XYZ file of C-alpha atoms in Angstrom:
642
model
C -221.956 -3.723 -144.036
C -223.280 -2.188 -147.134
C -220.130 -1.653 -150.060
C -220.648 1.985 -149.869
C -219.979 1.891 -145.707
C -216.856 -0.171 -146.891
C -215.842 2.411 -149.216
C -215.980 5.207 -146.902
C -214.047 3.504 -144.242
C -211.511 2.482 -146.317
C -211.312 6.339 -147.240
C -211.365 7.391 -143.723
C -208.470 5.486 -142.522
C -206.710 6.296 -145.945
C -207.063 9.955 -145.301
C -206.214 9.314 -141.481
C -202.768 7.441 -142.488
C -202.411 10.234 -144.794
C -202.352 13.247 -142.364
C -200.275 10.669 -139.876
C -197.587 9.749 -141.938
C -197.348 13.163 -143.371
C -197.332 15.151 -139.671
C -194.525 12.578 -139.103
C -192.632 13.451 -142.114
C -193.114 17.044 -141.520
C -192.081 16.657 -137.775
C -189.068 14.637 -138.988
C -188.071 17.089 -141.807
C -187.842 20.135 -139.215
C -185.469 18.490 -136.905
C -182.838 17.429 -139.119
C -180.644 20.267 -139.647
C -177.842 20.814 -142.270
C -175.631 19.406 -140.815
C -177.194 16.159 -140.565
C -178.443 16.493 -143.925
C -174.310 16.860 -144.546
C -173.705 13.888 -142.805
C -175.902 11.781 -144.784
C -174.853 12.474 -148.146
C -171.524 11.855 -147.290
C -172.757 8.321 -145.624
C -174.497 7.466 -148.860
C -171.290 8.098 -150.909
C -169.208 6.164 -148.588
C -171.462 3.242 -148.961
C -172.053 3.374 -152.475
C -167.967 3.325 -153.601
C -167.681 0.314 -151.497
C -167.982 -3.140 -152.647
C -171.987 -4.758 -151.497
C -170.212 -7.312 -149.559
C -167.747 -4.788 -147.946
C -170.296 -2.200 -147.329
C -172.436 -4.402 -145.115
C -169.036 -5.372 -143.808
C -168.317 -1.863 -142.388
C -172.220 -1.473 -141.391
C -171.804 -4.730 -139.531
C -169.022 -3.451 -137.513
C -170.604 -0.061 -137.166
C -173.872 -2.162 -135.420
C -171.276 -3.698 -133.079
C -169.958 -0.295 -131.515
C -173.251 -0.097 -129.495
C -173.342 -1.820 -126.153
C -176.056 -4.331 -126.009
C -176.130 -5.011 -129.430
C -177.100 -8.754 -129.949
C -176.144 -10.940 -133.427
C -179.681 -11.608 -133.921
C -180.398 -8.417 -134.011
C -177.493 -7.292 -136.566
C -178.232 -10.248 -138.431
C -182.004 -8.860 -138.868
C -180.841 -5.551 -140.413
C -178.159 -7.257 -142.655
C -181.160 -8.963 -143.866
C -183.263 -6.386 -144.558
C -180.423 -5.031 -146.988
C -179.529 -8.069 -148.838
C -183.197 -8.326 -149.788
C -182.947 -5.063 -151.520
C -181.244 -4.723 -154.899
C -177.530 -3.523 -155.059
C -178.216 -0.138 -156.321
C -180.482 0.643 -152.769
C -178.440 -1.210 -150.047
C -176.654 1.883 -150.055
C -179.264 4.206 -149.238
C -181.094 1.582 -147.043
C -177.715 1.421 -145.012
C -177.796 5.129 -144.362
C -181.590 4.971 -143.713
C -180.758 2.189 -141.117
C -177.953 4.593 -139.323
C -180.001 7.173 -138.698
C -181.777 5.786 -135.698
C -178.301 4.795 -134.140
C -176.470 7.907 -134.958
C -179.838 9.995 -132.715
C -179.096 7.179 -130.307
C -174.988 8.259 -130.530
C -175.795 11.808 -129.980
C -178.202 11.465 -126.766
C -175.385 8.869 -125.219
C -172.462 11.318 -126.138
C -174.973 14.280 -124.637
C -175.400 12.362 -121.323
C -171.967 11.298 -120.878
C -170.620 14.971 -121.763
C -173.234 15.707 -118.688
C -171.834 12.897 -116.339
C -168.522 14.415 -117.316
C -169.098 17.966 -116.599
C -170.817 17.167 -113.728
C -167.966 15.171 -112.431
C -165.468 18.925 -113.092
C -168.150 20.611 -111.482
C -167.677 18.413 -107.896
C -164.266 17.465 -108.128
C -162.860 20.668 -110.232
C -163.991 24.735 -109.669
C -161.891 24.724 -105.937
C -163.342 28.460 -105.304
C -167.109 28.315 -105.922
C -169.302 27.504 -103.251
C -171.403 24.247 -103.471
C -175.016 25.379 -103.440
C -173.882 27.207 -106.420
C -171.864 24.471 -107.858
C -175.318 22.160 -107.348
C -177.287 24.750 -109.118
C -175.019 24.562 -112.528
C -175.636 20.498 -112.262
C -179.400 21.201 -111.955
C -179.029 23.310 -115.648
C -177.074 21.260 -117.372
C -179.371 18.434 -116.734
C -181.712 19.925 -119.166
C -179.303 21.861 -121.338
C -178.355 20.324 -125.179
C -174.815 18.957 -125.944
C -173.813 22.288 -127.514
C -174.465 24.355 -124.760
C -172.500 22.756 -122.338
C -169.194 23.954 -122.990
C -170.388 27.488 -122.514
C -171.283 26.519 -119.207
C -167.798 25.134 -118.473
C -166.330 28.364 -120.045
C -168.755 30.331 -117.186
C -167.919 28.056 -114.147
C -164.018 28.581 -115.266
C -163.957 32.297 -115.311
C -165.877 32.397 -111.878
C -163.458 30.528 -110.421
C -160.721 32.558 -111.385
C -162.499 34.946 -110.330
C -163.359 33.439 -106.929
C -159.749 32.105 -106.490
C -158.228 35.875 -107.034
C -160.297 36.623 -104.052
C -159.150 33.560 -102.219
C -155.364 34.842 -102.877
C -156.516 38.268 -101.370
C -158.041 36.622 -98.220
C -155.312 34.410 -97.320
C -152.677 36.723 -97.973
C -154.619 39.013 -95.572
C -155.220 36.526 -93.331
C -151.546 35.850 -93.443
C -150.848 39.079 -92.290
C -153.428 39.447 -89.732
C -151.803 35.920 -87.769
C -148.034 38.026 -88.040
C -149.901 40.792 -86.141
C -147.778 40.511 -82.561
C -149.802 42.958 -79.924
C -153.153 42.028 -80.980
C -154.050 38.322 -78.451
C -155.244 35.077 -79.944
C -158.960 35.715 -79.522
C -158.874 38.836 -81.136
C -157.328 37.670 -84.711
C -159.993 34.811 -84.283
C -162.668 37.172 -83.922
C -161.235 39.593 -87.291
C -160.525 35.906 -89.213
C -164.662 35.107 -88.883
C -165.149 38.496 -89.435
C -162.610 38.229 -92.943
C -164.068 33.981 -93.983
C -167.549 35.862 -93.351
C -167.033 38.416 -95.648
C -164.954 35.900 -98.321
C -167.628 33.554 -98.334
C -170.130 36.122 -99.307
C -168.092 37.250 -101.842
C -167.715 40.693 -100.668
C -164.205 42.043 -101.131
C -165.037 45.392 -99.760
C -165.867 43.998 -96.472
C -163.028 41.977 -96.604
C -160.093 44.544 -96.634
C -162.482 46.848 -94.035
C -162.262 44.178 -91.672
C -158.064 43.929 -92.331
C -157.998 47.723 -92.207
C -160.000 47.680 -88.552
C -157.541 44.927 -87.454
C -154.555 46.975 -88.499
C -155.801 49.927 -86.450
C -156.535 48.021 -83.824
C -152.921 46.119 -83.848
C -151.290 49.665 -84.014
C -153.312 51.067 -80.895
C -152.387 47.674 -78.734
C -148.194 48.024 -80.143
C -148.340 51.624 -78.339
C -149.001 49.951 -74.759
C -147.724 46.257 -75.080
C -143.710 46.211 -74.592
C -144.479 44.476 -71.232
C -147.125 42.056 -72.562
C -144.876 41.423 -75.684
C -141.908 40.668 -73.510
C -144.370 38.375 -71.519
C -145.536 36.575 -74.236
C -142.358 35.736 -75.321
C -141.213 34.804 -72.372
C -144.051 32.355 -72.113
C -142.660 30.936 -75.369
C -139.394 30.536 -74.174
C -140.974 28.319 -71.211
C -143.379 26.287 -73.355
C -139.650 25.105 -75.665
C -138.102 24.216 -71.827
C -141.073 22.192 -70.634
C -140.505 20.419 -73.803
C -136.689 19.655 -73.776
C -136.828 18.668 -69.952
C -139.956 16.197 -70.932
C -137.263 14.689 -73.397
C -134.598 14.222 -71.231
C -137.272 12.378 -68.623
C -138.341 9.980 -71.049
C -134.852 8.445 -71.976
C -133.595 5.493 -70.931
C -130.447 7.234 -68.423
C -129.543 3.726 -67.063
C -128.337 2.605 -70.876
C -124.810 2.976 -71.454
C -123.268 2.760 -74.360
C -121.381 -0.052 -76.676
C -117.561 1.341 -76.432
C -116.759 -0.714 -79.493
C -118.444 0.936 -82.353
C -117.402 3.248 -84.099
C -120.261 5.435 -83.502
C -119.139 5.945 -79.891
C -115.613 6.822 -80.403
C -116.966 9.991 -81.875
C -119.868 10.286 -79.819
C -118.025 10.155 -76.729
C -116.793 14.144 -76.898
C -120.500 15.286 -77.553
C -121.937 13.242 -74.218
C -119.075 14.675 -72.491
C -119.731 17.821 -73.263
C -123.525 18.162 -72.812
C -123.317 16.105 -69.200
C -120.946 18.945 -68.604
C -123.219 21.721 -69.795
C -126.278 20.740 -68.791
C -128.512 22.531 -65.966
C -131.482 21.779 -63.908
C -134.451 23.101 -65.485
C -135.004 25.322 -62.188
C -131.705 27.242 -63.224
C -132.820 27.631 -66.847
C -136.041 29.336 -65.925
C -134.781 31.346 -63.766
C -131.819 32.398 -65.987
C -134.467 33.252 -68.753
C -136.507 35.655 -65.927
C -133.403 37.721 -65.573
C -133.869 38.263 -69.406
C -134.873 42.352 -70.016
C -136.026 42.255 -73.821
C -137.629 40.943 -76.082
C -134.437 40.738 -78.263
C -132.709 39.035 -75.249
C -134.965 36.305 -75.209
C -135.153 35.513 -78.312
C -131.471 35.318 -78.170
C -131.700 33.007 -75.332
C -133.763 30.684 -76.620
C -131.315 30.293 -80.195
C -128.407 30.010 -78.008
C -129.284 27.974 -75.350
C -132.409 26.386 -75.222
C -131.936 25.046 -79.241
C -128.471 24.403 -78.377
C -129.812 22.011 -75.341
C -132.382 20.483 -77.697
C -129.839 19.274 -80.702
C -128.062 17.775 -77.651
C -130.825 16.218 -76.309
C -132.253 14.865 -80.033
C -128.466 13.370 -80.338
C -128.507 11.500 -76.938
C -132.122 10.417 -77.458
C -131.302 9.276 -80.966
C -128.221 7.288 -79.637
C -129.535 5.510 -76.654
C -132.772 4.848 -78.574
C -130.625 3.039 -81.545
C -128.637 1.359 -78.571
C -131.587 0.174 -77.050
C -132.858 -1.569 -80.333
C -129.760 -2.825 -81.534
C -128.922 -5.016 -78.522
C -132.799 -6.347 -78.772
C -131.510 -7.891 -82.275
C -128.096 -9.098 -81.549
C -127.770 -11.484 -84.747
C -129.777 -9.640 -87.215
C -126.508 -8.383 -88.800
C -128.322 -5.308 -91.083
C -128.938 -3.694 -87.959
C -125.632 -4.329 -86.216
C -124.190 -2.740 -89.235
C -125.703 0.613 -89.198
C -125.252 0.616 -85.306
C -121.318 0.043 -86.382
C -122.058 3.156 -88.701
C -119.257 5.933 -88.043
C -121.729 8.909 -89.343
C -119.391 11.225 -88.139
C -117.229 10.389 -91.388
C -120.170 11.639 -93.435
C -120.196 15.130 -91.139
C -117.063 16.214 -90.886
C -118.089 19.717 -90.081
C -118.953 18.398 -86.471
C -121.484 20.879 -85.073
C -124.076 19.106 -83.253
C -127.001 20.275 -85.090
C -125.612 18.484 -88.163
C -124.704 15.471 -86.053
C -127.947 15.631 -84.138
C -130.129 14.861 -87.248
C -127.310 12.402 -89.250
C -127.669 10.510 -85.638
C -131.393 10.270 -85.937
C -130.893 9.356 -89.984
C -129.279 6.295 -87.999
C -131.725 5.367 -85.983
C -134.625 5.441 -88.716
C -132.379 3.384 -90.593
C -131.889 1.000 -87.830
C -136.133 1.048 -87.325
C -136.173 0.058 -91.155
C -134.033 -2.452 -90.748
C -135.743 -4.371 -87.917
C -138.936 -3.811 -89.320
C -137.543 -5.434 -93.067
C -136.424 -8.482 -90.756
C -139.829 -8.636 -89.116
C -141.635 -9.040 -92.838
C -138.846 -11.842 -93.331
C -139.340 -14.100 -90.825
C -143.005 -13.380 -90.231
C -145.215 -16.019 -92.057
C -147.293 -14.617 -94.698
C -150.983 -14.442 -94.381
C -153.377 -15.518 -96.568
C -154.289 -12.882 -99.441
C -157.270 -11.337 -98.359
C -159.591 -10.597 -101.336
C -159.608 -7.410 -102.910
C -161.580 -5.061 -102.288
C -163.265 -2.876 -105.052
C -162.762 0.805 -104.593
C -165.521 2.956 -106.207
C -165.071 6.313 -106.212
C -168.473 7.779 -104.651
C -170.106 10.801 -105.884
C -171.121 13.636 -103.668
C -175.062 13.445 -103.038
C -177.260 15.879 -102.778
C -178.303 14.331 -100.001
C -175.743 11.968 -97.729
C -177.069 8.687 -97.136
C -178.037 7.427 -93.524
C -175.225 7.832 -91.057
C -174.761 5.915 -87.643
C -175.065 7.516 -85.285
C -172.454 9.848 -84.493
C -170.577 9.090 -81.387
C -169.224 11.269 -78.227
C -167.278 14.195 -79.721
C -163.547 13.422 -80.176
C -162.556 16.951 -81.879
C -162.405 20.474 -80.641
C -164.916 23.163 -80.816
C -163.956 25.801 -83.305
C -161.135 25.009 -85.468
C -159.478 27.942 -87.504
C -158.293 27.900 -91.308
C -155.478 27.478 -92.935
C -152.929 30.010 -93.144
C -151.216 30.233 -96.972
C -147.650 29.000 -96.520
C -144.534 31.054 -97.021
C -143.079 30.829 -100.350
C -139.311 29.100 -99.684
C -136.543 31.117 -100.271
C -133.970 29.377 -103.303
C -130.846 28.696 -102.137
C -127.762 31.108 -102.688
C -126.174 29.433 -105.118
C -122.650 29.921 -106.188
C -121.739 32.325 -108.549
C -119.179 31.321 -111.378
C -115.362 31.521 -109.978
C -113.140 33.064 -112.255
C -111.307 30.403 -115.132
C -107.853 29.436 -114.401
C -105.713 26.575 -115.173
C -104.895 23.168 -113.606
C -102.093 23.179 -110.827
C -99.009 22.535 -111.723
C -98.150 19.677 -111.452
C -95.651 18.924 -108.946
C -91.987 17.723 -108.964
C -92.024 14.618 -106.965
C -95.257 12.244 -108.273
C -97.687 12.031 -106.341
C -100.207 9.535 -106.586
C -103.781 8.051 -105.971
C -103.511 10.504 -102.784
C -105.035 13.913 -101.902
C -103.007 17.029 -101.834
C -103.472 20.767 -100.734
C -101.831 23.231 -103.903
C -102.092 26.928 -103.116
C -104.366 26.190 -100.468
C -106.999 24.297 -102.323
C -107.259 20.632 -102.431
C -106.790 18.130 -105.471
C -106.942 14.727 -105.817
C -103.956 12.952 -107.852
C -104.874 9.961 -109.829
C -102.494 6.826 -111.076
C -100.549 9.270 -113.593
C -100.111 11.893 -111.016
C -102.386 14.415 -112.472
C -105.337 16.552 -110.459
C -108.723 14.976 -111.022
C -111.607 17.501 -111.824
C -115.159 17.285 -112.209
C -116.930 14.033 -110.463
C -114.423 11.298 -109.877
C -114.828 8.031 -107.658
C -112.090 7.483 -104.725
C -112.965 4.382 -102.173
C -116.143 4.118 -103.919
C -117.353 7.354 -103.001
C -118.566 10.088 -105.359
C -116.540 13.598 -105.192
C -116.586 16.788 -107.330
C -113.664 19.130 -107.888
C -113.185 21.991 -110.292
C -109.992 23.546 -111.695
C -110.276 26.892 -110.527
C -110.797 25.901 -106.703
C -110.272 22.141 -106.075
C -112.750 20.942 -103.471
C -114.756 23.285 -101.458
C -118.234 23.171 -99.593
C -120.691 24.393 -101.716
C -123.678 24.291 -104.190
C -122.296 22.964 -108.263
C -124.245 23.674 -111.017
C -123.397 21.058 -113.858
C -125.341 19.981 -116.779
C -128.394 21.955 -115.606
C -128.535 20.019 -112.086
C -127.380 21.161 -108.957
C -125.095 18.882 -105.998
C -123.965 19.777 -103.026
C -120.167 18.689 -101.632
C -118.798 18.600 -98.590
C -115.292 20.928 -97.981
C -113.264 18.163 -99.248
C -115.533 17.624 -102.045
C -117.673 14.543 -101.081
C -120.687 14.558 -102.854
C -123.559 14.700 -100.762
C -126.755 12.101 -100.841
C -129.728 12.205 -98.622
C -131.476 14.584 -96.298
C -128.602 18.019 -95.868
C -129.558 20.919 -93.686
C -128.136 24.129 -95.389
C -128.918 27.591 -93.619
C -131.493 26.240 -91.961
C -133.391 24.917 -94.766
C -133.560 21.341 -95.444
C -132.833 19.724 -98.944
C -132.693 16.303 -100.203
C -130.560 14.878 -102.859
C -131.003 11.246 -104.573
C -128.675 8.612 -105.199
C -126.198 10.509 -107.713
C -126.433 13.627 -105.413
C -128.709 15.511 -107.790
C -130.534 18.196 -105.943
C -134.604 17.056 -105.778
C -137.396 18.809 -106.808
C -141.304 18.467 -106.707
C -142.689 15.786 -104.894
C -140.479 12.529 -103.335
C -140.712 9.506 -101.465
C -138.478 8.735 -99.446
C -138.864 5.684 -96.808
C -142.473 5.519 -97.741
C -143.002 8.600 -97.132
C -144.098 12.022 -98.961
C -141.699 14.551 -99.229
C -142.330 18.090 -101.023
C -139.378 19.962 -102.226
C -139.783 23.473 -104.310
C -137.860 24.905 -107.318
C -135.036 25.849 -104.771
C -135.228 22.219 -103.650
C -136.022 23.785 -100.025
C -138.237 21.048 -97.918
C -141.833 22.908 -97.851
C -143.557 22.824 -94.628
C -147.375 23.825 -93.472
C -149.888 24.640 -96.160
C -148.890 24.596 -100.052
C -150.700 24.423 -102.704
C -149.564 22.685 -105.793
C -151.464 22.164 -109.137
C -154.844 24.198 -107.869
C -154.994 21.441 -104.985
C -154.013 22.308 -101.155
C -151.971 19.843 -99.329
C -150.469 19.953 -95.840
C -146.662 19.076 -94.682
C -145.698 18.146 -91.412
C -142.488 20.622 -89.337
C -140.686 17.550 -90.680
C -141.831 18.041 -94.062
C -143.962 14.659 -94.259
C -146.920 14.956 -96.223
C -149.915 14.794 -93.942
C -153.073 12.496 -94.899
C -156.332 11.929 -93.048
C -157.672 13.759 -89.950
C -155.343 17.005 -89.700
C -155.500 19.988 -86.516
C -154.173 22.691 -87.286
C -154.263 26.013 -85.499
C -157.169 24.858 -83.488
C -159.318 23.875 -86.061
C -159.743 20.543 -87.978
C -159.230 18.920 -91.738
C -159.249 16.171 -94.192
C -156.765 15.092 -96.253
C -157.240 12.173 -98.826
C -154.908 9.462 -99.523
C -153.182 11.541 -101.956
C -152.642 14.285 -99.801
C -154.953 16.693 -101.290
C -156.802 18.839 -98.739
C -160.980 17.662 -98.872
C -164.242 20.093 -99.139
C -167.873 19.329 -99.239
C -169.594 16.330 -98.009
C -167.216 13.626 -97.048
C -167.997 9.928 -95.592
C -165.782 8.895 -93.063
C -165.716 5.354 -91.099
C -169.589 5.747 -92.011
C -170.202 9.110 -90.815
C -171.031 11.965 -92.959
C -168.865 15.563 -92.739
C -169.131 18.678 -94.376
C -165.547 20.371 -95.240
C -165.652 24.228 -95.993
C -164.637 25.626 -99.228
C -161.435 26.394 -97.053
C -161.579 22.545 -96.287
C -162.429 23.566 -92.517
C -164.749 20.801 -90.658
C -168.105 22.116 -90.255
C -169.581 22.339 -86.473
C -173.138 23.259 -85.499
C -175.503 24.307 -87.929
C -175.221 24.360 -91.715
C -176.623 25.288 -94.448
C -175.906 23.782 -97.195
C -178.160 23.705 -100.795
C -180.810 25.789 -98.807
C -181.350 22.868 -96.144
C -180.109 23.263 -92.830
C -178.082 20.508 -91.298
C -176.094 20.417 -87.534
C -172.803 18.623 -87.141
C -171.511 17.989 -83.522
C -168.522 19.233 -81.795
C -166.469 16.058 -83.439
C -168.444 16.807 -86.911
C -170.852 14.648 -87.008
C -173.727 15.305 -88.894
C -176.699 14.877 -86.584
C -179.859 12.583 -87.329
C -183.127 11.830 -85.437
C -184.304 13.899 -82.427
C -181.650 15.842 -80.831
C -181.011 18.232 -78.416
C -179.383 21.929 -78.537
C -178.795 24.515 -76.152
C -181.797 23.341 -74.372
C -184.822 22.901 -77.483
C -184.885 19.309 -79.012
C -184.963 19.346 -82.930
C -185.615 16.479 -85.861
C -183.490 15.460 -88.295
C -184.325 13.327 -91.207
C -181.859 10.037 -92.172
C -180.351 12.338 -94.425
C -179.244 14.851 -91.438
C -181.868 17.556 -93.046
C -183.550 19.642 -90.142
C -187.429 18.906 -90.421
């Protein structure tokens, strides 16, 4: 090669470097905005006040925030620096960051993504999933600003959606209290009203009420007989049930005549063997009933009256039963000893009925605490790992679903009814302490005017809470003891009439409350025996459908909190561990279900992200080649219909 050819070339890739390195720099220039331009002269000052050796100190530490990040690798930048003079490790620092900090910004971006995407499945209750899955597809692509305005959109449509949800469950509410329209009929309006919800259309929604209304009002003109019938029919259902109780206890068990319980059962078994009928006689007693009214009156008075009975003698021989299967465990013989009619004095048998079958789950508790004793413990097994698993697009493989286990056709939840607060008392008027009287009295109770103090050591009235035999009671001035709700120090307690201070599970006009170990009134959630309890401002034990903190959960009629596979009004749901009630895909015991919005299992075919899918009558999602209503279809591993 000639020095001339050497000359040009050398030119040629001198002008080619050239328009390189400068369509870099010009590239590089555009993207970095003021704000990073900001950022970077506030880097280089930070650098430059500190010490050399403290500056690549602080850089050192900054390299070390990065997963992945070896000490070789540090070491090799620290290097770099040092080489330079003083006066440029500063800059060289800052030109070192600037890599990192574009690496910062695209892991904060994707996490921010992984996060939102996260709300978007597990938050957003009211918007249906095909859209929720179209919001993840956007944000894949959208920058790190932008994403909050897409929360701010998916928040206000579902307040939007939930306002709806309020409107259809409220009128779906109504429409079950509609009494002359039949069962099949409010099924058919309630597809009619989840049709119209999940499309969104409000409109169609309160037509569909309105036509159920007229239709409700045309059947009450003509249905006095069929109403009376139904009820009727009610009545019976409660009779068949009370009678199947009594056939199922143990009636050869007598019992133990020297606890105490028995002493004070003895007047209740006497009196029910006394009042008690054939079940003939009772259904033929409720024929001769005339009205609605009258049967419904029949039932409260008789038939619920037979039932406490019944629950008490149950509970009783049941506890009986147990106790002499653990003669020598001595925690059990002690709560059989239990006199619970001590703690209800009022004596009516509902109240004894349930403090009875308080008894016996204490009695359970204690034989099962004795089993964990003496049983020998088994080795640990090892823990398992819990990951939380995200809902795919696409569920993986399922086995293959088995024979159907669940009904056809559940139906939805129905909102539950707020609970009514207490009537609490209102403030007596002030007056002053008894007088106190002229013979001492002491460490005794004693009725003044008609109300009832206690008299301590000095012979003066005790007021407020004060401790006699170890038990807790609460007086005031104006009216000495008297059954009631107290409001003190912002807490409420309930005492008995002669003031005992009441702890555990108390039935007050037929609401249920519980109150802990210093008689305080409970509120919100509460375990009790290992079990979940919900109680509401009004500490009244909720029941059915609630929902609580934008999440619906559902409580048994005894006000335990349901979990897992739940029926209710013919139709089926999920609840997780926690309670909370599940929607959208959902593996269980390696079988893939779809939940509704309304969390209501999904039968037959689906749609679901613009793929159709079938689920069997258990719920199932279907895969492979299958047959329905006579035509054979194929399913993909992932349940899609192909």
């Amino acid at each position: 090669m000639t020095h001339k050819s050497k000359y040009i070339s050398r030119f040629l890739k001198f002008m080619i470097c050239s328009c390189i390195s400068f369509t870099v720099l010009m590239s590089k220039t555009t993207l970095i905005n003021a704000q990073e331009l900001k950022q970077a002269e506030q880097d280089l000052k930070y650098y430059s006040e500190l010490t050399p050796e403290r500056a690549l100190v602080m850089f050192k530490a900054y390299l070390y925030s990065f997963d992945g990040m070896t000490e070789e690798r540090v070491n090799r930048y620290i290097n770099q620096i040092k080489k330079l003079p003083v006066e440029q490790q500063a800059a060289k620092i800052v030109e070192l960051k600037k890599p990192f900090e574009e690496r910062r910004v695209r892991e904060n971006r994707l996490k921010a993504i992984e996060t939102l995407t996260e709300e978007i499945r597990g938050k957003f209750f009211f918007i249906p999933s095909n859209v929720k899955e179209n919001y993840i597809s956007l944000i894949q692509s959208a920058p790190l600003e932008e994403l909050e305005k897409y929360r701010e959109e998916l928040q206000a449509l579902d307040k939007k959606n939930s306002l709806m949800a309020d409107v259809f469950l409220k009128l779906r509410e109504e429409l079950f209290k509609m009494k002359f329209l039949s069962q099949s009929e409010k099924n058919h309006y309630d597809d009619e009203m989840e049709s119209a919800y999940n499309d969104k259309n409000e409109y169609m929604l309160q037509s569909v009420f309105k036509r159920a209304q007229e239709a409700n009002e045309k059947a009450r003109l003509k249905a006095p007989e069929t109403l009376l019938g139904n009820a009727k029919a009610n009545a019976k259902t409660k009779i068949e049930r009370l009678y199947a109780m009594i056939d199922a206890m143990d009636h050869d068990l007598k019992p133990l005549p020297d606890t105490a319980f028995y002493q004070g059962y003895k007047p209740f078994w006497k009196q029910y063997q006394s009042m008690r009928i054939p079940k003939e006689a009772m259904l033929k007693e409720l024929e001769k009933q005339k009205r609605v009214e009258d049967v419904e009156s029949y039932i409260s008075q008789k038939v619920m009256q037979h039932m406490d009975y019944v629950s008490l003698e149950y509970s009783a021989r049941k506890a009986l039963s147990l106790a002499k299967l653990y003669p020598n465990v001595a925690s059990v013989q002690k709560h059989l000893a239990e006199d619970i009619f001590k703690t209800w004095p009022q004596g009516d048998i509902s109240g004894v009925s349930f403090v009875s079958d308080r008894r016996l789950q204490r009695i359970e508790l204690a034989i099962q605490e004795y089993k964990n004793q003496t049983k020998k413990p088994d080795e640990p097994a090892k823990p398992v790992v819990h990951i939380k698993p995200d809902v795919p697009a696409k569920p993986g493989a399922p086995v293959k679903p088995v024979a159907p286990v669940k009904p056809v056709a559940p139906v939805k939840p129905v909102a539950p009814v707020k609970p009514v607060a207490p009537v609490k008392p209102v403030a007596p008027v002030k007056s002053v302490l008894p007088e106190k009287p002229k013979v001492l009295i002491k460490n005794t109770w004693k009725k003044i005017n008609q109300k009832n103090y206690y008299f301590n050591q000095d012979g003066l009235p005790l007021t407020g809470f004060f401790n006699v035999n170890q038990k807790l009671y609460y007086a005031t001035v104006e009216d000495g003891t008297k059954l009631g709700w107290h409001k003190v120090n912002k807490k409420w307690y309930f005492t008995e009439q002669d003031g005992l201070v009441v702890m555990g599970w108390k039935k007050i006009k037929n609401q249920w409350y519980y109150l802990d170990n210093s008689g305080v009134m409970a509120t919100g959630w509460k375990k009790v025996s290992n079990k979940w309890y919900y109680l509401g401002e009004s500490g009244a034990m909720a029941s059915g459908w609630k929902k609580i903190n934008n999440k619906w959960y559902y409580l048994e009629n005894s006000g335990v909190m349901a979990t897992g596979w739940k029926k209710v009004n013919h139709k089926w749901y999920y609840l997780e561990n926690s309670g909370a009630m599940a929607t959208g895909w959902k593996k269980i015991n390696n079988t893939w279900y779809f939940l509704e919005p309304s969390g209501m299992m999904a039968t037959g075919w689906k749609k679901v992200n613009q793929q159709w899918y079938y689920f069997n009558d258990s719920g199932a999602m279907i895969t492979g080649r299958h047959k329905i209503q006579g035509k054979w279809y194929r399913f993909n591993e992932n349940g899609v219909w192909l």
